CSV table of C-alpha atoms in Angstrom, one decimal:
chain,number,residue,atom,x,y,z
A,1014,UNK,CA,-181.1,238.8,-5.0
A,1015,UNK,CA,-184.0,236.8,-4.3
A,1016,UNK,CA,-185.4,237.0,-0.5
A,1017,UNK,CA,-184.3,233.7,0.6
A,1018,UNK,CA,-180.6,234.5,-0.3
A,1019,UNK,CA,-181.4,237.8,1.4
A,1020,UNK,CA,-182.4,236.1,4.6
A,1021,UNK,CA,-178.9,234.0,3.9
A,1022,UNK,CA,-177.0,237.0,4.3
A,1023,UNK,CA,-179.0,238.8,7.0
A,1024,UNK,CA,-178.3,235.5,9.4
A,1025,UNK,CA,-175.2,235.0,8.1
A,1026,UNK,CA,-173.9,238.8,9.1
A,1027,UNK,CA,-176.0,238.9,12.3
A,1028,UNK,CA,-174.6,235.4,13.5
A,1029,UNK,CA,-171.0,236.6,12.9
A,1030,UNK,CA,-171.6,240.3,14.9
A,1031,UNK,CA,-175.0,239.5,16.9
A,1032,UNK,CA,-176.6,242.4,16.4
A,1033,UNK,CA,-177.1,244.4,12.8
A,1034,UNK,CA,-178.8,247.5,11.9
A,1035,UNK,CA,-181.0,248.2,8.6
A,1036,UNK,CA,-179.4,250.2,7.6
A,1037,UNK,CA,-176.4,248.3,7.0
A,1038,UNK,CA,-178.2,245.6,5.3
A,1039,UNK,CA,-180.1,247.9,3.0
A,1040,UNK,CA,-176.6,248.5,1.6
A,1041,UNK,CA,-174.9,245.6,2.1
A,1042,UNK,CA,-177.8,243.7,-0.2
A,1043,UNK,CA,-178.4,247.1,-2.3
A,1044,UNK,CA,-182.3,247.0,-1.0
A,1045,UNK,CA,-184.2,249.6,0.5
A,1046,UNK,CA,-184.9,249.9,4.2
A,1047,UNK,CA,-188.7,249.0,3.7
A,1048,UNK,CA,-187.3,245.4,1.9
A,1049,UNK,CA,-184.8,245.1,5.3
A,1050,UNK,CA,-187.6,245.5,7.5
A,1051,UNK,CA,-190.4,243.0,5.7
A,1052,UNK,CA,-187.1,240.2,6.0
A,1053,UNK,CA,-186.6,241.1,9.8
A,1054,UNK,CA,-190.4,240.7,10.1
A,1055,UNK,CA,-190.4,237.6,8.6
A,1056,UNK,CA,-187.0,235.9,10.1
A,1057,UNK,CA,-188.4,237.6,13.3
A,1058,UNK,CA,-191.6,235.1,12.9
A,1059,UNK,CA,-189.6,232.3,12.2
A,1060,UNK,CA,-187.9,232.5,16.2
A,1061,UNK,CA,-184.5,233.3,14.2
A,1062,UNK,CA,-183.9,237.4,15.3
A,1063,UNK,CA,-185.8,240.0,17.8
A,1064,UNK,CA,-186.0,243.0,16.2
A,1065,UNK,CA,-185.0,245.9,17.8
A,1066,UNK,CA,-185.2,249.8,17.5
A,1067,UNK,CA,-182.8,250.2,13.8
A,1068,UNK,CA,-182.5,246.6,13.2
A,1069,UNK,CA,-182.0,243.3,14.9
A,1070,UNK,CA,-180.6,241.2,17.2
A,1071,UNK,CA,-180.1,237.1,18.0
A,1072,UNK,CA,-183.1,235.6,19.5
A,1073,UNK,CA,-181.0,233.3,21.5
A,1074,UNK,CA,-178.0,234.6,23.4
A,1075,UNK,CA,-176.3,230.8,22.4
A,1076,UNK,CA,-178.0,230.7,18.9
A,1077,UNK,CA,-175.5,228.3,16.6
A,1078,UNK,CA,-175.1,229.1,12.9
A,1079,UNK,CA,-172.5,228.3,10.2
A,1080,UNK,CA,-169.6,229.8,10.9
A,1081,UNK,CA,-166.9,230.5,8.7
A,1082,UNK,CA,-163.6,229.4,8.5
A,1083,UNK,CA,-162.1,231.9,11.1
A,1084,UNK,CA,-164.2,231.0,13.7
A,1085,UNK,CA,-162.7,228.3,16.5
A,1086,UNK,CA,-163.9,224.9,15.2
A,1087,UNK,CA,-163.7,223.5,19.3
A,1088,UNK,CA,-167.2,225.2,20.8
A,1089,UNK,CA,-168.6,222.2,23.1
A,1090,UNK,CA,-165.7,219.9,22.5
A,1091,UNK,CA,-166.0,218.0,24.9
A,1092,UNK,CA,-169.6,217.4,24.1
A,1093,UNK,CA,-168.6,216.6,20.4
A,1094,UNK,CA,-165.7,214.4,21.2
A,1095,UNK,CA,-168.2,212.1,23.2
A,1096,UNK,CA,-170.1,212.0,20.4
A,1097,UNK,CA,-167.3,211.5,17.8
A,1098,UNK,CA,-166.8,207.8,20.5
A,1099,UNK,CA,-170.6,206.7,19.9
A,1100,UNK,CA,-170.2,207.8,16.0
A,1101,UNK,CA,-167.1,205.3,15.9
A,1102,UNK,CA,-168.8,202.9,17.4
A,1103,UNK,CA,-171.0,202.6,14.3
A,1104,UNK,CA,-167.9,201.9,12.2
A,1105,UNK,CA,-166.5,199.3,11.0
A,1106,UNK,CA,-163.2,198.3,9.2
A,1107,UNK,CA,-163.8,198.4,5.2
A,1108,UNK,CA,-167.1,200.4,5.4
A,1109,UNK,CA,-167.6,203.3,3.2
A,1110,UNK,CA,-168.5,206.2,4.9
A,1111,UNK,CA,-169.4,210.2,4.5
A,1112,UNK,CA,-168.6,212.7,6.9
A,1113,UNK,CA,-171.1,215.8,6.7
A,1114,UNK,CA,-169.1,219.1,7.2
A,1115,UNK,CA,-169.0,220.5,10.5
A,1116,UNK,CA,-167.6,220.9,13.8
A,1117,UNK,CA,-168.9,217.2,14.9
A,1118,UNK,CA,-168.0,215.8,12.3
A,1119,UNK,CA,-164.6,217.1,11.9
A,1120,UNK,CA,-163.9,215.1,15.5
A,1121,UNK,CA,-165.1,211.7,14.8
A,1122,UNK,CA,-162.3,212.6,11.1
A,1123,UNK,CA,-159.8,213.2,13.9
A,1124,UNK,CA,-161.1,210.3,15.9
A,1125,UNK,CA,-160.4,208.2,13.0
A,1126,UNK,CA,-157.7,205.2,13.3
A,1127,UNK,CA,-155.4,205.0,10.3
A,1128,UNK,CA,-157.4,201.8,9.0
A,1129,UNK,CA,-158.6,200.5,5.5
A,1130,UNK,CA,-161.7,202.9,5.4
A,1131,UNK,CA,-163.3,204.9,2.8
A,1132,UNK,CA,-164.3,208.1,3.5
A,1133,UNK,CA,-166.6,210.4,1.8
A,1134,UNK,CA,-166.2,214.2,2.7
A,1135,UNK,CA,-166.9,217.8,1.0
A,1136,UNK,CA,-165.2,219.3,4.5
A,1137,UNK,CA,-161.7,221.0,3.6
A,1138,UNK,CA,-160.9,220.5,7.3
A,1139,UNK,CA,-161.7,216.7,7.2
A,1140,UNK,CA,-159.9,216.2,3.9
A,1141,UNK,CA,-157.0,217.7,5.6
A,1142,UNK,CA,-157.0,216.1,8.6
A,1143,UNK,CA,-157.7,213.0,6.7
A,1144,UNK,CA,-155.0,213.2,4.3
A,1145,UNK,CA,-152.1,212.3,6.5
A,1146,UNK,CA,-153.9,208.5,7.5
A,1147,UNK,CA,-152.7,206.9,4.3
A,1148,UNK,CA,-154.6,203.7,4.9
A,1149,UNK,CA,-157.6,205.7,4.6
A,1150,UNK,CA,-159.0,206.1,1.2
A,1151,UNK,CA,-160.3,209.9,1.1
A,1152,UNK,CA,-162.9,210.5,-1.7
A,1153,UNK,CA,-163.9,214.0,-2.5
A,1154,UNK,CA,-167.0,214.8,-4.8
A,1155,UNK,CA,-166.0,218.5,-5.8
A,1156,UNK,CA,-167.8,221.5,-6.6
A,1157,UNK,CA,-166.8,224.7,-4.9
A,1158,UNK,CA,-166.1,226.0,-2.2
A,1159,UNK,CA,-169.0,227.3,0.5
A,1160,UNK,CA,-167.0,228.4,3.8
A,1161,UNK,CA,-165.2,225.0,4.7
A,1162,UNK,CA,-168.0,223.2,2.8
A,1163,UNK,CA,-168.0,222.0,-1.0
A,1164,UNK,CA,-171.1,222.6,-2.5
A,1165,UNK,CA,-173.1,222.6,-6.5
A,1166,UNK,CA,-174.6,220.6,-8.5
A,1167,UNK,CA,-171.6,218.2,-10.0
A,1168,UNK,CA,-171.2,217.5,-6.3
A,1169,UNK,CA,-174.0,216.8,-5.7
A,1170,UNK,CA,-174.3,214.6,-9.0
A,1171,UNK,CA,-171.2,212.8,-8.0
A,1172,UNK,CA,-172.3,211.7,-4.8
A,1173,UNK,CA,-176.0,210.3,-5.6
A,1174,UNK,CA,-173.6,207.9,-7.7
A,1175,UNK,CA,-171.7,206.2,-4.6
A,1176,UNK,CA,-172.3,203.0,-2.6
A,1177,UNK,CA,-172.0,204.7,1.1
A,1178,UNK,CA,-172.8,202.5,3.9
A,1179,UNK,CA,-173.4,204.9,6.4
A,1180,UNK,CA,-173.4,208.8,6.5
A,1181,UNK,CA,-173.1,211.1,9.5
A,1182,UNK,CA,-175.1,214.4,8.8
A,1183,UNK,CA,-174.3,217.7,11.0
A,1184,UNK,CA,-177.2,220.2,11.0
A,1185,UNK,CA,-177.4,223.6,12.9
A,1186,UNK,CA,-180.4,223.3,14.8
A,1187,UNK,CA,-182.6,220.0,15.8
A,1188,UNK,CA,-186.6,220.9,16.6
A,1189,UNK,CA,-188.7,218.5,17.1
A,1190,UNK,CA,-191.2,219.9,14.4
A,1191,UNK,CA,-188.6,221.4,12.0
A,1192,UNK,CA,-186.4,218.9,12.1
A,1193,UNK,CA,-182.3,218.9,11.2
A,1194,UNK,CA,-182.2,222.6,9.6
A,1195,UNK,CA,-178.8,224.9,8.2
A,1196,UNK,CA,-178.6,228.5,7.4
A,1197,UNK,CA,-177.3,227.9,4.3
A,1198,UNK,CA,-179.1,227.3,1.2
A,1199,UNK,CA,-176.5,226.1,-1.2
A,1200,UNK,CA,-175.9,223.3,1.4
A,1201,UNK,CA,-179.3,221.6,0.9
A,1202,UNK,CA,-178.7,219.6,-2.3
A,1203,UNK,CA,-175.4,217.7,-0.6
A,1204,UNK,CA,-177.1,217.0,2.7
A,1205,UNK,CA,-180.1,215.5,0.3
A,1206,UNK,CA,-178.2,213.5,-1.3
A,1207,UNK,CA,-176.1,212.0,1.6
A,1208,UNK,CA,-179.1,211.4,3.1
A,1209,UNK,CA,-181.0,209.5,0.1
A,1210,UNK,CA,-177.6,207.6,-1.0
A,1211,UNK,CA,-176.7,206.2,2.3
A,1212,UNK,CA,-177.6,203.1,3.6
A,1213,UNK,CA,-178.1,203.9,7.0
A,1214,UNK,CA,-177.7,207.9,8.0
A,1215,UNK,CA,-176.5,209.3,11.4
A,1216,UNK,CA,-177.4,212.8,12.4
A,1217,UNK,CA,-174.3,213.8,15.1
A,1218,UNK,CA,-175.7,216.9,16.7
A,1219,UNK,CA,-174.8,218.3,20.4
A,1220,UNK,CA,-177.5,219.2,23.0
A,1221,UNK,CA,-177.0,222.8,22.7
A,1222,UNK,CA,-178.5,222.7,19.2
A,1223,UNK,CA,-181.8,221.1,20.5
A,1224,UNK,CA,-185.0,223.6,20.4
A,1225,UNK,CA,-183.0,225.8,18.1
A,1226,UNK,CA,-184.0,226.0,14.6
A,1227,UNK,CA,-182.3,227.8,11.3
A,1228,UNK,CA,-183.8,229.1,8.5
A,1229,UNK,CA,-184.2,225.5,5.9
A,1230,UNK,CA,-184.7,222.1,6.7
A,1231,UNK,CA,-182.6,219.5,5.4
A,1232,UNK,CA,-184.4,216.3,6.5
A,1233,UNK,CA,-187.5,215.6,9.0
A,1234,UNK,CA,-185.8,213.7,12.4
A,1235,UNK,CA,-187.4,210.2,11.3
A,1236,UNK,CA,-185.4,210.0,8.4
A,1237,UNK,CA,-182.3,209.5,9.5
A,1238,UNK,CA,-181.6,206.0,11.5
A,1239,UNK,CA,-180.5,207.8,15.1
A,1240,UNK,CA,-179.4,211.1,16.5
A,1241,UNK,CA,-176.8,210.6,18.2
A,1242,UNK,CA,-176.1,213.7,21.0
A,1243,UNK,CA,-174.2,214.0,24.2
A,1244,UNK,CA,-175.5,213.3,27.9
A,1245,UNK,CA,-176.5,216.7,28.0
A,1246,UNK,CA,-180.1,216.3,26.4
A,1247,UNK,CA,-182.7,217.0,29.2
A,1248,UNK,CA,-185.3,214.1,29.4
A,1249,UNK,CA,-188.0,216.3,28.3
A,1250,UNK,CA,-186.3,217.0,25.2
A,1251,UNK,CA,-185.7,213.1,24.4
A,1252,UNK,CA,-188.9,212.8,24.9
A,1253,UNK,CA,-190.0,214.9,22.3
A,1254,UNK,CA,-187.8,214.0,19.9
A,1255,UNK,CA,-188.7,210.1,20.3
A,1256,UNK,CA,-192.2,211.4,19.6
A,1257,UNK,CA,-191.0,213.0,16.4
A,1258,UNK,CA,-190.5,209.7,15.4
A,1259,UNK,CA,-186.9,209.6,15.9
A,1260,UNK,CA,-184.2,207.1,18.1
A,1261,UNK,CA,-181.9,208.9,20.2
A,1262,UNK,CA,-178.3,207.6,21.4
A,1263,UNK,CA,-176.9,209.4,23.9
A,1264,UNK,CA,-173.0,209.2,24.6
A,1265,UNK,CA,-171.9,207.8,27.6
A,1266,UNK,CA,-175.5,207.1,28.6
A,1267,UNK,CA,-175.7,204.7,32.0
């Protein structure tokens, strides 16, 4: 297993049980403990874990990660609800659109009136919540399945050859030097090419992500059109992003 499939795993297991010991990495990834240890070093210089006596914990007590499919989908709704309002606000009837997978992104799906629409989406969630708005055309590129994401290359093949209007891109953490970032490798190519195909792109990411950064970058903040987050970024915060080079639309902003 290479390392950055290692460090995958490591962030992956340690965001579903917040705190891990070496020991049962070391034979969970059939490494030795000195491999473990070099990984926690590194992830541990990257802000990601603190290491601790025997192995590691979060860095942040609210650190945000992919979770999988058996973890509640509703964490900050309200705060992603407000933002599934400004998202729709962006859409209009007949537009072809993509939907990122994700928590956010699921709500503005759900948000959805059953109107002529077509929607682009490698969520299994969003398919299925979109599959019972009939006027809705639901397209799905393929490829297999990654949690409640699809993922691969004939995916990602398939999408690069769409017309999307505008795309609305979830990301785990949002740093204003790092950028959107994910935990999960095999997630990259997708994002990419959401990103490059769309016309205009939307990152929809709530203020509890902000500062926080995972382990890959997807896209640099000024390369989507907006970021559009809840009321609950500080000032300080928009600042920096704006900075970054990127416009920030806040819901229900006075």
């Amino acid at each position: 297993m290479n390392p950055l499939r290692r460090y995958e795993n490591i962030m992956e297991l340690l965001l579903a049980k917040q705190e891990v010991t070496v020991a049962e990495l070391s034979e969970r990834l059939n490494v030795t403990g000195k491999t473990i240890r070099e990984d926690l070093a590194k992830l541990e210089d990257k802000g990601l874990l603190q290491r601790v006596h025997g192995g590691a914990i979060l860095a942040q007590s609210d650190q945000l990660g992919i979770l999988s499919t058996k973890e509640p989908l509703a964490r900050h709704a309200a705060e992603k609800a407000d933002i599934a309002r400004l998202a729709l606000s962006r859409i209009e009837p007949n537009d072809v659109i993509a939907l990122d997978g994700g928590s956010t992104t699921l709500e503005i799906a759900k948000a959805l009136d059953n109107q002529p629409l077509t929607v682009v989406t490698n969520d299994v969630h969003i398919i299925s919540e979109l599959a019972r708005k009939d006027a809705i055309r639901l397209v799905v590129p393929g490829g297999y399945r990654v949690r409640n994401m699809l993922a691969g290359p004939e995916a990602v093949t398939y999408v690069r050859r769409l017309n999307i209007h505008k795309a609305f891109l979830s990301a785990t953490g949002l740093h204003p030097e790092d950028g959107l970032t994910i935990y999960t490798g095999e997630l990259l190519d997708i994002k990419r090419a959401l990103l490059e195909t769309a016309r205009t792109s939307y990152a929809v990411v709530d203020h509890h992500k902000f500062g926080q950064s995972a382990l890959l970058t997807f896209a640099k903040l000024n390369e989507v059109e907006a970021i559009l987050t809840d009321s609950g970024c500080s000032p300080d915060f928009a600042d920096a992003v704006r900075q970054a080079g990127a416009r920030l639309e806040v819901a229900n902003a006075q």
